[in-house]
Amino acid sequence: MSRNGRGRGGGLLIAGTTSDAGKSVVTAGICRWLVRRGVKVAPFKGQNMSLNSFVTREGAEIGRAQAMQAQAARVEPTALMNPVLLKPGSDRSSQVVLMGRPVGELSARGYHGGRQEALLGPVLECLEELRSSYDAVICEGAGSPAEINLRRTDIVNMGIARAARLPVVVVGDIDRGGVFASFFGTTALLSPEDQALVAGYLVNKFRGDVSLLEPGLDMLRALTGRPTVGVLPWRHGLGIDEEDGLRVSLRGAVRESRPAAPYGEDVLRVAVCAVPLMSNFTDVDALAAEPGVVVRFVDRPEELADADLAVVPGTRGTVRALEWLRERGLADALARRAAEGRPVLGICGGYQILGERIDDEVESRAGTVAGLGLLPVRVRFAREKTLARPAGVALGEPVEGYEIHHGVARVLGGEAFASDEAGRALDGCRVGSVQGTHWHGALESDAFRRAFLTEAARAAGRRFVPAPDTSFGVLREAQLDLLGDLVEEHADTDALWRLIEEGAPGGLPFVPPGAPS
């Protein structure tokens, strides 16, 4: 496989019948399949709405799903791969991040009322720049392309497919039921011009005997004139770096982890406070990857009380999350843990919440608010967002992460969470069993994570011992390889490659009634 002769790389848009149909992981799987075949490939998503973000080497903020897809493609993530990122701050407004930098807050009405349409040009420029440098660009859509109320201003589904002449494969999650109706209905609600680019369907999360599905696939082709280019089986543990995979009720939700017995005598139970507008909940994935560590999201004090380690995660609404912790009784439960010397970890917004005071005229505009007072830290929200990729030493081990926050912490005591090699403080605060850091991703540093869990187990009185050979990077690569295997073994890869190189075939039939005028 190699670059086609058109002077730019080929392309493909992976759309979905719904949100969470599996677009992100299918895109990653296609990227991993292609790169293993010697194709220079890059991921792309014109517009992403997510609180799960990442910082690139050049200091740009993008969706973490696109960073994961870049890893699948074995390339360095850049802002070109996700030029527009929307970070919800409420049900009606979001921070708009353009080319990795925040440019302001907009209501949904204001964004869809004109601003979004104006971004189509910059989004297409990023796509074309990628296509000039790569053999193939695999684009991910958002939600459903049949959201007819948003079609006029669309810059991520059929809007970009039409403008860039991208063939489209629609993914449906059969585990939800109704996948045939979803495929047919999605196609039938598109205009004739949009339908001309929908070249096929891909069934995701299938359980059982594929032969039982084939009559339905044949009927779908007869009804739409379009083939199904793959039936991917359901696999446990592939919900990696979702955009908003925890938007459902979180009570009792257990983060997927390795089905392995503890290395020591005990398991270690981790309770993550399911705060509103939780961001970068994937910070705890590295804990869940450890044999014998059980990670659970909680929203009641009794669920927090019996945990060995409590985590207050990042949030896009620090003051709102603080109020929620108090309303739920979780703030008192955290204070009791600290008084008893039981481990508490705050990450980013969670770290700020553990401090003495928050001065916020930027995010919530609440002014001065008392924190939980578990760390001698005072936080002031700055208008300029901190975006960085720091590295240092913590608990005597190398650690690195990434920073995404408006809050600036002034540490008035305790020890640093991370220092440089000379011992100078770099970030965070630690007092007894309570510690906080602005560094997302720190727990992915294997040696540091083992040291941290060893200390947490000791403080909790647990005979838990971290496995000496767990590598989060190796486990992540194995997940990405499994995605590539699923595509290679269960999709029509010849058909996918023809679409990438040649575009949608001509003569695809129109499925009535089409989009309303």
CSV table of N, CA and C in Angstrom, one decimal, residues 37 253 282 355 447 512:
chain,number,residue,atom,x,y,z
A,37,ARG,N,0.5,-2.2,7.9
A,37,ARG,CA,0.7,-2.6,6.5
A,37,ARG,C,1.6,-1.6,5.8
A,253,ALA,N,-20.1,2.3,39.1
A,253,ALA,CA,-19.4,1.9,37.8
A,253,ALA,C,-18.0,1.5,38.2
A,282,THR,N,-9.7,9.3,32.7
A,282,THR,CA,-8.8,8.2,32.3
A,282,THR,C,-7.5,8.3,33.1
A,355,GLY,N,-7.5,22.2,48.8
A,355,GLY,CA,-6.8,23.3,49.4
A,355,GLY,C,-7.7,24.2,50.3
A,447,ALA,N,7.1,3.2,37.5
A,447,ALA,CA,7.9,3.1,38.7
A,447,ALA,C,7.2,4.0,39.8
A,512,PRO,N,-35.1,7.0,-0.1
A,512,PRO,CA,-36.1,8.1,0.3
A,512,PRO,C,-36.4,7.9,1.8
